[in-house]
Coordinates of N, CA and C in Angstrom, one line a residue:
Chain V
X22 N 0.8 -1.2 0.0 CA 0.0 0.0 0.0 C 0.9 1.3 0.0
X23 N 0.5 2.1 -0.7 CA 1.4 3.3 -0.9 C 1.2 4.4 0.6
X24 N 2.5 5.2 0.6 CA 2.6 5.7 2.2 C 1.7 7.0 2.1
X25 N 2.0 7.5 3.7 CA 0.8 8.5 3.5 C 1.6 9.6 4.8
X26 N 1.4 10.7 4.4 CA 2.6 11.7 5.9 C 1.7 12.7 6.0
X27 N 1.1 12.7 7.2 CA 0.6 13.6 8.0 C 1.0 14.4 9.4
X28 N 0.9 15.3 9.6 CA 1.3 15.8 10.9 C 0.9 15.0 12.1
X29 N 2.0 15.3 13.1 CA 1.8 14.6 14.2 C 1.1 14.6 15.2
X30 N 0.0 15.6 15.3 CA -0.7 16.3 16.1 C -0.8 17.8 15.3
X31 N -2.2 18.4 15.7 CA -2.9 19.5 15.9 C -3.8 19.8 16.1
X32 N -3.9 21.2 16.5 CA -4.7 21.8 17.4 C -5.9 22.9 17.0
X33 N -7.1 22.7 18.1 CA -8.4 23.3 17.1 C -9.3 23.9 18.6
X34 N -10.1 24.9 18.2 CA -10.7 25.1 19.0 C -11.7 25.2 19.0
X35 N -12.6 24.8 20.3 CA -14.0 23.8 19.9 C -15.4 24.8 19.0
X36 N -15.7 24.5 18.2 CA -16.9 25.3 17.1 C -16.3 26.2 16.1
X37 N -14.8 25.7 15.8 CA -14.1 26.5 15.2 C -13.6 24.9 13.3
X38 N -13.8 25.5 12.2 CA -13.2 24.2 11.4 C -12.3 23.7 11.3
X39 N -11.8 22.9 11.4 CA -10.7 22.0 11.4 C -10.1 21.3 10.0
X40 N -9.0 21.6 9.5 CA -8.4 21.3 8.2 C -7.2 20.0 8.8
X41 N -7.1 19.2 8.2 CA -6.2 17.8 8.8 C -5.7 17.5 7.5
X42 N -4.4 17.5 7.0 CA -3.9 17.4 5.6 C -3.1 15.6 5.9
X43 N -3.0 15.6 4.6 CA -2.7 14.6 4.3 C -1.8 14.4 2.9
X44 N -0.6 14.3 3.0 CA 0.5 13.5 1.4 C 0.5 12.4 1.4
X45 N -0.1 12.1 -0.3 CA 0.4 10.9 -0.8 C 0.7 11.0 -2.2
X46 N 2.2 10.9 -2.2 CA 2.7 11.2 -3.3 C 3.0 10.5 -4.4
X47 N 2.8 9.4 -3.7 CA 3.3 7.7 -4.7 C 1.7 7.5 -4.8
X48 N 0.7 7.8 -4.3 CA -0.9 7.5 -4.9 C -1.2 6.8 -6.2
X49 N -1.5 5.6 -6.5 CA -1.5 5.2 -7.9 C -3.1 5.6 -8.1
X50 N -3.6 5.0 -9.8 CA -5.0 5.9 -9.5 C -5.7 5.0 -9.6
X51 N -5.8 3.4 -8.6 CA -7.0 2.7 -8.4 C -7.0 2.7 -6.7
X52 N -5.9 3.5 -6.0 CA -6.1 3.9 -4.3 C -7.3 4.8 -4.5
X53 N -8.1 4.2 -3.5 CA -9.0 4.7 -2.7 C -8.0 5.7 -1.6
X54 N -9.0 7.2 -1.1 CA -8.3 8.1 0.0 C -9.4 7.5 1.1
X55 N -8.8 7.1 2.5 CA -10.3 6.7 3.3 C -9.5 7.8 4.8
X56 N -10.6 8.1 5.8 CA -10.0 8.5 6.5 C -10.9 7.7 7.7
X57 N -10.4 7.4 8.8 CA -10.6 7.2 10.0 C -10.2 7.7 11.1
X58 N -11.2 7.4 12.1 CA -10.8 7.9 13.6 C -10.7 7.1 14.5
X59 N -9.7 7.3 15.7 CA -9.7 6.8 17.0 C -9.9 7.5 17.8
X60 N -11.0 7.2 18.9 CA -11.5 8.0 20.4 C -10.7 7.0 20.9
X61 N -10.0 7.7 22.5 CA -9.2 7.0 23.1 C -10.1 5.7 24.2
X62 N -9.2 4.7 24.3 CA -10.3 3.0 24.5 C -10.9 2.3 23.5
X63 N -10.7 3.2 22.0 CA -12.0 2.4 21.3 C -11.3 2.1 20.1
X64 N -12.2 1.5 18.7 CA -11.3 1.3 17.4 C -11.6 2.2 16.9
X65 N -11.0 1.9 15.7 CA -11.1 3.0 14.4 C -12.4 3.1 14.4
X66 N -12.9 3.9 13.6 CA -14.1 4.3 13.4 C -13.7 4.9 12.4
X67 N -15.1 4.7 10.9 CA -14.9 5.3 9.6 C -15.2 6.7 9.5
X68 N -14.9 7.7 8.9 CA -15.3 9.0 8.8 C -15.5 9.2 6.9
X69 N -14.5 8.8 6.3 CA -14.9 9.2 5.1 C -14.1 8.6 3.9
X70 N -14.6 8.5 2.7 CA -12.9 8.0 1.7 C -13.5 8.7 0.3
X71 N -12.2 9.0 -0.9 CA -13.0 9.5 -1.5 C -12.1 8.5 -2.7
X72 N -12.2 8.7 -3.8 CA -11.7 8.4 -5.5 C -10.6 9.7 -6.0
X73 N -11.7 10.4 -7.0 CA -11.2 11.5 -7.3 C -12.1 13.3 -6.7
X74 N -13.2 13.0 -6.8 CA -13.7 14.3 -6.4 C -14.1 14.7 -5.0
X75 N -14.5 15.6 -4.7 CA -14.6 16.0 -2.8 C -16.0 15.1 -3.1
X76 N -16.1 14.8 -1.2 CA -16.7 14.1 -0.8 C -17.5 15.0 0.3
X77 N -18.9 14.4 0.4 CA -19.1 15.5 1.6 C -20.1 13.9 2.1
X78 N -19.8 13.9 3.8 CA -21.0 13.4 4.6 C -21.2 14.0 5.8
X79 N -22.1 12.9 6.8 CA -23.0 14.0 7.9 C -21.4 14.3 9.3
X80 N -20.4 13.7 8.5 CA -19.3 13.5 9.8 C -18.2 14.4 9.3
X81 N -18.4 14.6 7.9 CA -17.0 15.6 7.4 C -17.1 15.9 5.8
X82 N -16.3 16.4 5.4 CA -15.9 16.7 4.1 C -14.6 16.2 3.8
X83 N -14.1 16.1 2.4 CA -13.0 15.5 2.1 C -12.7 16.4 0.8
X84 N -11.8 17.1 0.8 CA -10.9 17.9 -0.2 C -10.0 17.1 -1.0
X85 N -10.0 16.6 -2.5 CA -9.0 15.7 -2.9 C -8.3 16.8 -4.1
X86 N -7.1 17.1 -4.1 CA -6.4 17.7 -4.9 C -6.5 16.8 -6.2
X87 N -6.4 18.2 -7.5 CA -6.9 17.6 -8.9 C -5.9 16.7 -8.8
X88 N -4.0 16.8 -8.8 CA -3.4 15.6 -9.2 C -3.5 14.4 -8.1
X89 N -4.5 14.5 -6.8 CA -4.6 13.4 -6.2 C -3.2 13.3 -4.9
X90 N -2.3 13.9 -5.5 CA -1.0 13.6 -4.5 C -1.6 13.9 -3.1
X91 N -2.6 14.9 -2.8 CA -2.9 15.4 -1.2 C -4.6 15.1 -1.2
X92 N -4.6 15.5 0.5 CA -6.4 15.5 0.7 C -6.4 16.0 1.8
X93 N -7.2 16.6 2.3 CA -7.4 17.5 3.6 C -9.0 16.8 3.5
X94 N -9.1 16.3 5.3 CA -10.2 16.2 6.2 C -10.8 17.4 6.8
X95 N -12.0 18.0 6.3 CA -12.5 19.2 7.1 C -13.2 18.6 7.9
X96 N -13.1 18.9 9.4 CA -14.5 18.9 10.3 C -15.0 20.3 10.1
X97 N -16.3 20.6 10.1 CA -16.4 21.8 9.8 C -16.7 22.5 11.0
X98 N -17.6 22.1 11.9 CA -17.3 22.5 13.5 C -16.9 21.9 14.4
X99 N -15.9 21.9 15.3 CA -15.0 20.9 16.1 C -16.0 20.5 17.6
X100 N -15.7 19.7 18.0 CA -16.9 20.2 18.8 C -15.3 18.4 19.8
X101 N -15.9 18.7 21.4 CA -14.6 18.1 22.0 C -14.6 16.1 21.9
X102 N -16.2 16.4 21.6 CA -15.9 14.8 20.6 C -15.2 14.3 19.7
X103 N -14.8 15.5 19.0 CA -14.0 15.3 17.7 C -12.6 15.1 18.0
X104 N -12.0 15.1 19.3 CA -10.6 14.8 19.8 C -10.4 13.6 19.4
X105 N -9.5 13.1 18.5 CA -8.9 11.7 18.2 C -7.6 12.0 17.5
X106 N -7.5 10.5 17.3 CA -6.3 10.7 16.5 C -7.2 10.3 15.0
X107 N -6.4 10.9 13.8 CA -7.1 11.0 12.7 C -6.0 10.3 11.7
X108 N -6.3 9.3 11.1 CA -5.7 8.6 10.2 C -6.0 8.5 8.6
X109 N -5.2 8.6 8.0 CA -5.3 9.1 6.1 C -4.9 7.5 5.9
X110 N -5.7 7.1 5.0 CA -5.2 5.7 4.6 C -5.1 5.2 3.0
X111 N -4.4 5.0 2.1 CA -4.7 4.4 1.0 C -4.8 2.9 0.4
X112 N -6.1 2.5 0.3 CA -6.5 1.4 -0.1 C -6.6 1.0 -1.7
X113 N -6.0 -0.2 -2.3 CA -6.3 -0.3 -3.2 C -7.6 -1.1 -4.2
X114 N -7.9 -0.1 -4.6 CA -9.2 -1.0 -5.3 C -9.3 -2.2 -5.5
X115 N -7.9 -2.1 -6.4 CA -7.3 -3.6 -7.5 C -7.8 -4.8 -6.3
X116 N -7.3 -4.6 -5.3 CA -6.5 -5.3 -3.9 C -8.4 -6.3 -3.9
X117 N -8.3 -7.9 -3.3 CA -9.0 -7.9 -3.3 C -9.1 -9.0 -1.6
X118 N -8.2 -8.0 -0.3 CA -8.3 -8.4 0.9 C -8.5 -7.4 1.4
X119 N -8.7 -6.1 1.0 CA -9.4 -4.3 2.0 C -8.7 -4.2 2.5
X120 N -7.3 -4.9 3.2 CA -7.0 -4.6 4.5 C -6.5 -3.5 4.5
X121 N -6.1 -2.3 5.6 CA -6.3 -1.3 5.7 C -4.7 -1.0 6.1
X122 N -3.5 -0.2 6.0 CA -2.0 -0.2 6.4 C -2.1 1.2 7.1
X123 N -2.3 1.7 8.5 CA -2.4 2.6 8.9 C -1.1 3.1 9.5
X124 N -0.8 4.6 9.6 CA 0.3 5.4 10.1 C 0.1 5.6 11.1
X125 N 1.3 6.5 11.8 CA 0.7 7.0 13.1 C -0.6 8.0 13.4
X126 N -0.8 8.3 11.9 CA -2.3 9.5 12.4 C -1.6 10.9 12.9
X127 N -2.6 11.8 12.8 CA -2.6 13.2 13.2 C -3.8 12.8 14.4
X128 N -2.9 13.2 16.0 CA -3.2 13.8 17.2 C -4.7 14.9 17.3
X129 N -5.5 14.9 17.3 CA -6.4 16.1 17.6 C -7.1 16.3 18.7
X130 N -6.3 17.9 18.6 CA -6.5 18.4 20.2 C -7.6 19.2 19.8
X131 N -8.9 19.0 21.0 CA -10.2 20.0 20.6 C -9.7 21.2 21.8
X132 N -9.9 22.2 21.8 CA -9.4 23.2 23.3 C -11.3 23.6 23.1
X133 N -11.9 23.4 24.6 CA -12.9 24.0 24.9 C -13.1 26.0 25.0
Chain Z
X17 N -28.2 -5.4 14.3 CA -27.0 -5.6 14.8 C -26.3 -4.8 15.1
X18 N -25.6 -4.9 16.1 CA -25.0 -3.9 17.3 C -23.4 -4.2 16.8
X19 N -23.2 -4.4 16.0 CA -21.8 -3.6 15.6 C -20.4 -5.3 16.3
X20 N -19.1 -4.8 15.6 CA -18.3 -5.7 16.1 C -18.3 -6.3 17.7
X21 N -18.3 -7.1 18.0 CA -18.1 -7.1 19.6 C -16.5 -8.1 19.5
X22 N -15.8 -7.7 21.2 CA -14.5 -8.7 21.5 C -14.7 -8.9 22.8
X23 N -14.3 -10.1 23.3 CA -14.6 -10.3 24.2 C -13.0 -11.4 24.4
X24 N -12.3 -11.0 26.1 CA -12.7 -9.7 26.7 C -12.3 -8.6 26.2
X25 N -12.6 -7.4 27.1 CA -11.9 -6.2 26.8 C -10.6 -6.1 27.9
X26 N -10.2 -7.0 28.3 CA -9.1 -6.9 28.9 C -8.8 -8.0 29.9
X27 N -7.3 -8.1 29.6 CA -6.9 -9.5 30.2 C -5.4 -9.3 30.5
X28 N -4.9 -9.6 31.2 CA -4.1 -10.0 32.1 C -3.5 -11.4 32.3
X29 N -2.2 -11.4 31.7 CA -2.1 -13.2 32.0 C -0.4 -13.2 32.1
X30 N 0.3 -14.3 33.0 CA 1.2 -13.9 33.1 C 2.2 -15.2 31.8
X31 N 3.4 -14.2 31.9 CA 4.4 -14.6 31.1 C 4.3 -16.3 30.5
X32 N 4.3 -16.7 29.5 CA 4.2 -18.3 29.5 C 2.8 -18.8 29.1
X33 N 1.7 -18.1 29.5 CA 0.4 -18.4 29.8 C -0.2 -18.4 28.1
X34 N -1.1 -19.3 27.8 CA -1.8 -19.5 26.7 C -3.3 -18.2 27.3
X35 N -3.4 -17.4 26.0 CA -4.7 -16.9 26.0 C -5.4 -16.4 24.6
X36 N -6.2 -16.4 24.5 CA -7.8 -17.1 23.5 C -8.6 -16.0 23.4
X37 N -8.5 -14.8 22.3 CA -9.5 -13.8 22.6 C -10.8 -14.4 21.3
X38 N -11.6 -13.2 21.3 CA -13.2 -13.9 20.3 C -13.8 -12.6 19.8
X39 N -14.1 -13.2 18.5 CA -14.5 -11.3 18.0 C -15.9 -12.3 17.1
X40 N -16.7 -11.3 17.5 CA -18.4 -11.6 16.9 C -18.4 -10.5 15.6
X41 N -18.1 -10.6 14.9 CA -18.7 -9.3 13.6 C -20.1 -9.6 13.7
X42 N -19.9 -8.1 12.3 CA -21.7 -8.5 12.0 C -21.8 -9.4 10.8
X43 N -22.8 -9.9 11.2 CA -23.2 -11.1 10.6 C -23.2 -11.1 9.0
X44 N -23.7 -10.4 8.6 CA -23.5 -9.8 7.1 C -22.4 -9.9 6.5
X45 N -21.5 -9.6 7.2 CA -20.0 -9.0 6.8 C -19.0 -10.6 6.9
X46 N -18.7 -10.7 5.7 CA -17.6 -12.0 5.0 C -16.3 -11.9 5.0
X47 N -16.0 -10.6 5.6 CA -14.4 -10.6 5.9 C -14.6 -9.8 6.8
X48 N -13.3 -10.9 7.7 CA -12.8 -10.4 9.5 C -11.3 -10.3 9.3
X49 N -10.7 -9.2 9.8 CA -9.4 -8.6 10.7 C -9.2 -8.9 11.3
X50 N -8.1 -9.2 11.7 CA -6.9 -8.8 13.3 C -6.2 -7.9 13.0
X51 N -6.3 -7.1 13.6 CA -5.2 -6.0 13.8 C -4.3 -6.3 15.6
X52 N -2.9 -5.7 15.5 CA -2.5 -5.5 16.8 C -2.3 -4.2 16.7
X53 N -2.3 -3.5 18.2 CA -1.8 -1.5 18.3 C -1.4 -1.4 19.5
X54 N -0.3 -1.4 19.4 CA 0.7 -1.0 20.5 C 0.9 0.6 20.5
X55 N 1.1 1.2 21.8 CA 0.7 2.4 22.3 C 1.7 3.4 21.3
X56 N 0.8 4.3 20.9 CA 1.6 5.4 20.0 C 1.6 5.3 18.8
X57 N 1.5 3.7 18.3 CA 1.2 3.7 16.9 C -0.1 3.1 16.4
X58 N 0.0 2.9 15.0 CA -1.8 2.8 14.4 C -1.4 1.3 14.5
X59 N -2.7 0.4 13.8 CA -3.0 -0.4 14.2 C -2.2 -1.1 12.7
X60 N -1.5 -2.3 12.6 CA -0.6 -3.6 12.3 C -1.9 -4.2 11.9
X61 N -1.8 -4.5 10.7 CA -2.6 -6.0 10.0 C -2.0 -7.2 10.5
X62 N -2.7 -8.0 11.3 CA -2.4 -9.4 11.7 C -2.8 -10.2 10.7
X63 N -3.9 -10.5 10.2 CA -4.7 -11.6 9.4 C -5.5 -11.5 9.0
X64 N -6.4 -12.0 7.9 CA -7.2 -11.8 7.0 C -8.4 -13.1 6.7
X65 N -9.6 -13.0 7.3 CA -10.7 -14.3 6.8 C -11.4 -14.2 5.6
X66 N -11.5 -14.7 4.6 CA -13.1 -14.4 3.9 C -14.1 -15.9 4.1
X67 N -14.7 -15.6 5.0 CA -15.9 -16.6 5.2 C -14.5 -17.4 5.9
X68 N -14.5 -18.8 6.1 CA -13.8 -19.2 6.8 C -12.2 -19.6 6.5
X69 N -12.4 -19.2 5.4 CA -10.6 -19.1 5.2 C -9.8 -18.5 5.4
X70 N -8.7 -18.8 5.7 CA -7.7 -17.6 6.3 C -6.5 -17.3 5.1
X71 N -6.7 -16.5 4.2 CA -6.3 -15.7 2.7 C -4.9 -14.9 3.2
X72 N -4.8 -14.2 3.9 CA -3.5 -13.5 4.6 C -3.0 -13.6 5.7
X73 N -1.5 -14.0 5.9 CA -1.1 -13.6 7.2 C -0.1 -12.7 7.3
X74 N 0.1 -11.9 8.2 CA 1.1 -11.1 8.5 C 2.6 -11.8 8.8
X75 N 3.7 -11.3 8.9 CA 4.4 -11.8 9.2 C 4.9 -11.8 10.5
X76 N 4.3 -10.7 11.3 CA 4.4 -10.0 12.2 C 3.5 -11.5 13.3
X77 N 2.6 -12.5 12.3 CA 2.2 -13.4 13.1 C 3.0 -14.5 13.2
X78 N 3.8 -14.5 14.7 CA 4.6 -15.5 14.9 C 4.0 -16.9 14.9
X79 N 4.9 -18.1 15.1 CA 4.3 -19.1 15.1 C 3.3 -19.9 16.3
X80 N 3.5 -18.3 17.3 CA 2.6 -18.9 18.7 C 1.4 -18.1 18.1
X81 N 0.9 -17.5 17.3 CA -0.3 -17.0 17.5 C -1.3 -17.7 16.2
X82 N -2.2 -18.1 16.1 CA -3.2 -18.8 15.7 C -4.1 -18.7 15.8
X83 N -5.2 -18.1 14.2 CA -6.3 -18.0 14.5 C -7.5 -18.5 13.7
X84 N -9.1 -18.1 13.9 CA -9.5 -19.9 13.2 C -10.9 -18.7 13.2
X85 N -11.5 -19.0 12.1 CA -12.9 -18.5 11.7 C -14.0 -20.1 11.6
X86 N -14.1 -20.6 12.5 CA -15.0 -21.9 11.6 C -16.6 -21.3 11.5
X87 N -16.8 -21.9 10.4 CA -17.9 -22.1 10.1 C -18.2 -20.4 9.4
X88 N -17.5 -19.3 9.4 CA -17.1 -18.3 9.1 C -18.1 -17.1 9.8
X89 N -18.1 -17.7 11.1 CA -19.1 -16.7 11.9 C -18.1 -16.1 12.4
X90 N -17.7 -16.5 13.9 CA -17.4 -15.1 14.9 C -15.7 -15.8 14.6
X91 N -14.5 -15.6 15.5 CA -13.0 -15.6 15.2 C -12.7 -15.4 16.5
X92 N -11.3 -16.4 16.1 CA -10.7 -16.8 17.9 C -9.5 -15.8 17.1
X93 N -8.9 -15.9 18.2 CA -7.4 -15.2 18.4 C -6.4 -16.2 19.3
X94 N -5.6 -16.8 19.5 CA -5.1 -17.5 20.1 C -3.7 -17.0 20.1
X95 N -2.8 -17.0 21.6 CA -1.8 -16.6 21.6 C -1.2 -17.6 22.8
X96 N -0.1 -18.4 21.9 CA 0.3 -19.5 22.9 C 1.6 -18.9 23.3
X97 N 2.1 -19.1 24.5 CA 3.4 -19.1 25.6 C 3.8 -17.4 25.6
X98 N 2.9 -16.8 26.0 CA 2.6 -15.4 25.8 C 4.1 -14.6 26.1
X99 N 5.0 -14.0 25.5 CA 5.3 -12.5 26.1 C 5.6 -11.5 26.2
X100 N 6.1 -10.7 27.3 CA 6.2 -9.2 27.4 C 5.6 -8.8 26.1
X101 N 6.5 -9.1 25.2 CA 6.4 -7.9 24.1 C 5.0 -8.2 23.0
X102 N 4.3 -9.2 23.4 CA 2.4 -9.1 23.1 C 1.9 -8.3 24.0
X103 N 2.3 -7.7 24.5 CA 1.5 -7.1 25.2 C 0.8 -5.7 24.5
X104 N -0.5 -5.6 23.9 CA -0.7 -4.9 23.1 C -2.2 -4.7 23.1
X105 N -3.3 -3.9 22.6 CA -4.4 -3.6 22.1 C -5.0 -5.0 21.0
X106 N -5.5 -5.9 20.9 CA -5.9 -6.5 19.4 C -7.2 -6.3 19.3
X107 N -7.5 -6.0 18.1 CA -8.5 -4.7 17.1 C -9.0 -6.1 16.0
X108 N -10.3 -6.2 15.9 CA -11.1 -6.9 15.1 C -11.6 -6.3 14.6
X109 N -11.8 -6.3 13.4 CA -12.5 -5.9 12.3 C -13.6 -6.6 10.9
X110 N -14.6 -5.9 10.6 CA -15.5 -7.2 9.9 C -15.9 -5.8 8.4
X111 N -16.0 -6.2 7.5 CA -16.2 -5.9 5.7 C -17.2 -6.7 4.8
X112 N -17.5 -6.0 4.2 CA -17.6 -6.6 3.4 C -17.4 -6.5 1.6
X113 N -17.3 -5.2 1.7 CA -17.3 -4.1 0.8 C -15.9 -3.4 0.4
X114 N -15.1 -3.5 1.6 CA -14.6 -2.6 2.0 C -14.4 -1.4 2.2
X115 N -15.6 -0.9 2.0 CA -16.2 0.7 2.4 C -16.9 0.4 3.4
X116 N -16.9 -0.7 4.0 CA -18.3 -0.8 5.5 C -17.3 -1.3 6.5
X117 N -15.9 -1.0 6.4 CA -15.1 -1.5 7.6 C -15.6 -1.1 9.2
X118 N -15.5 -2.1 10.0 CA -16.0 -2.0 11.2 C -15.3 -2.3 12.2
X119 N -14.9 -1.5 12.9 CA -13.9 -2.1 14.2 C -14.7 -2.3 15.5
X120 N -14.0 -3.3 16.3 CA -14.4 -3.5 17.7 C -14.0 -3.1 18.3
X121 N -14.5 -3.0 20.1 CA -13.7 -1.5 20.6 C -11.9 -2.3 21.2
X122 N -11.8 -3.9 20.8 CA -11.0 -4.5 21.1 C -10.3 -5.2 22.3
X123 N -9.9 -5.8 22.4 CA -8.6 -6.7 23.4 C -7.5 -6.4 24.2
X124 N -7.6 -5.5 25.3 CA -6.2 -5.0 25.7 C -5.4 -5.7 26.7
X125 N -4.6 -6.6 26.1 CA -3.4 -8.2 27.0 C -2.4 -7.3 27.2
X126 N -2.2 -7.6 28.5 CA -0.9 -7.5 29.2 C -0.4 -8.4 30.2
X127 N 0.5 -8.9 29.6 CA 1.3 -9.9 29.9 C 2.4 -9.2 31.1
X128 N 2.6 -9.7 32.0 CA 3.0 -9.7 33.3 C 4.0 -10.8 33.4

C-alpha cells in the first residue's frame, strides 16, 4: 500500500473548522483516500474515503487535490468529541483483501 | 445488529500463559481482521478471513499466534506461551465491501 505523511498532532478550538492534511505522493490511481478515527479505549471508526472528487458526509468533508497527490479532512465545526487521532489511509481498489496499512495518524487536540 | 463485539476487553495473563481472545462481527459482513496496536502507533494488519478461510497472514504473526474462523461466523485469536512484548491492544475488524469496515472497541493483553 502506498505511504501516507501527516502531521503529528494539531490543534483546534472547539466550534471552530478543522483542516487535517494529508501527502500521498506515490498514490496510484485505483487507491481509494479513506480516513478514519480513534476515540481514546475504542477502534477506528470510519469517517470518510473518497476516489477522485470532494466528498461531503454528515461527519466531514473530504478535499482531494486535482493531481490526487494530497487531501485535507475538514470537520467543519469541532466540537470536544472530535478529539482523536485521525488517520489518512490508502486502499487499493485492485486489492482484493481491504486490509487497511495505517500510520501513526494526526493527534487532535479540541481546546474548549 | 450492534456492531463488532470482543470479548474480553481486557486480560491479564502472566508470562508463559496461553490466552484465547473472540471477535463476533456483524453477521452480514464475510471478511474479518486482526489487527495489533501498540501504544503510539496505528493499528498492524495481523490476518485476513473471507468466510472461513484464512487468505492472509502477516508476518508479524509468529508461530505462537493462531487464529481460526470456523464455520465463518465469529473468530478466535489465540496466543500461545505469551510474552512481554504481546502485550498490546488486538483490534477486530469485519467488511464486506470494503467501504463498510467495522472495528471492535477491542482486546487490551498485558502480559506480566
Amino acid at each position: 500500500d502506498a505511504k501516507t505523511t501527516q502531521p503529528n498532532s494539531m490543534e483546534s478550538n472547539e466550534e471552530e473548522p478543522v483542516h487535517l492534511p494529508c501527502n500521498h505522493s506515490t498514490i496510484s490511481g485505483t487507491d481509494y483516500i479513506h480516513w478514519y478515527r480513534q476515540l481514546p479505549s475504542q477502534g477506528p471508526e470510519y469517517v470518510i474515503h473518497g476516489l477522485t472528487s470532494n466528498v461531503n458526509n454528515r461527519m466531514a468533508s473530504l478535499a482531494i487535490a486535482e493531481d490526487r497527490k494530497s487531501s485535507t479532512l475538514i470537520l467543519h465545526r469541532a466540537t470536544l468529541r472530535d478529539a482523536a487521532v485521525y488517520y489518512c489511509i490508502l486502499r487499493d481498489s485492485g486489492g482484493s483483501n481491504y486490509k487497511l496499512t495505517f500510520g501513526k495518524g494526526t493527534l487532535l487536540t479540541v481546546n474548549p | 445488529d450492534t456492531g463488532v463485539s470482543q470479548d474480553p476487553r481486557h486480560k491479564i495473563t502472566k508470562r508463559g500463559q496461553n490466552v484465547t481472545f473472540r471477535c463476533d462481527p456483524i453477521s452480514e459482513h464475510n471478511r474479518l481482521y486482526w489487527y495489533r496496536q501498540t501504544l503510539g502507533q496505528g493499528p498492524e494488519f495481523l490476518t485476513y478471513f473471507q468466510n472461513e478461510a484464512q487468505l492472509e497472514k502477516s508476518r508479524l504473526l509468529s508461530d505462537r499466534f493462531s487464529a481460526e474462523r470456523p464455520k465463518g461466523s465469529f473468530s478466535t485469536l489465540e496466543i500461545q506461551r505469551t510474552e512481554q512484548g504481546d502485550s498490546a491492544m488486538y483490534l477486530c475488524a469485519s467488511s464486506t465491501t470494503g467501504f463498510d469496515y467495522t472495528f471492535g472497541s477491542g482486546t487490551r493483553l498485558t502480559v506480566v
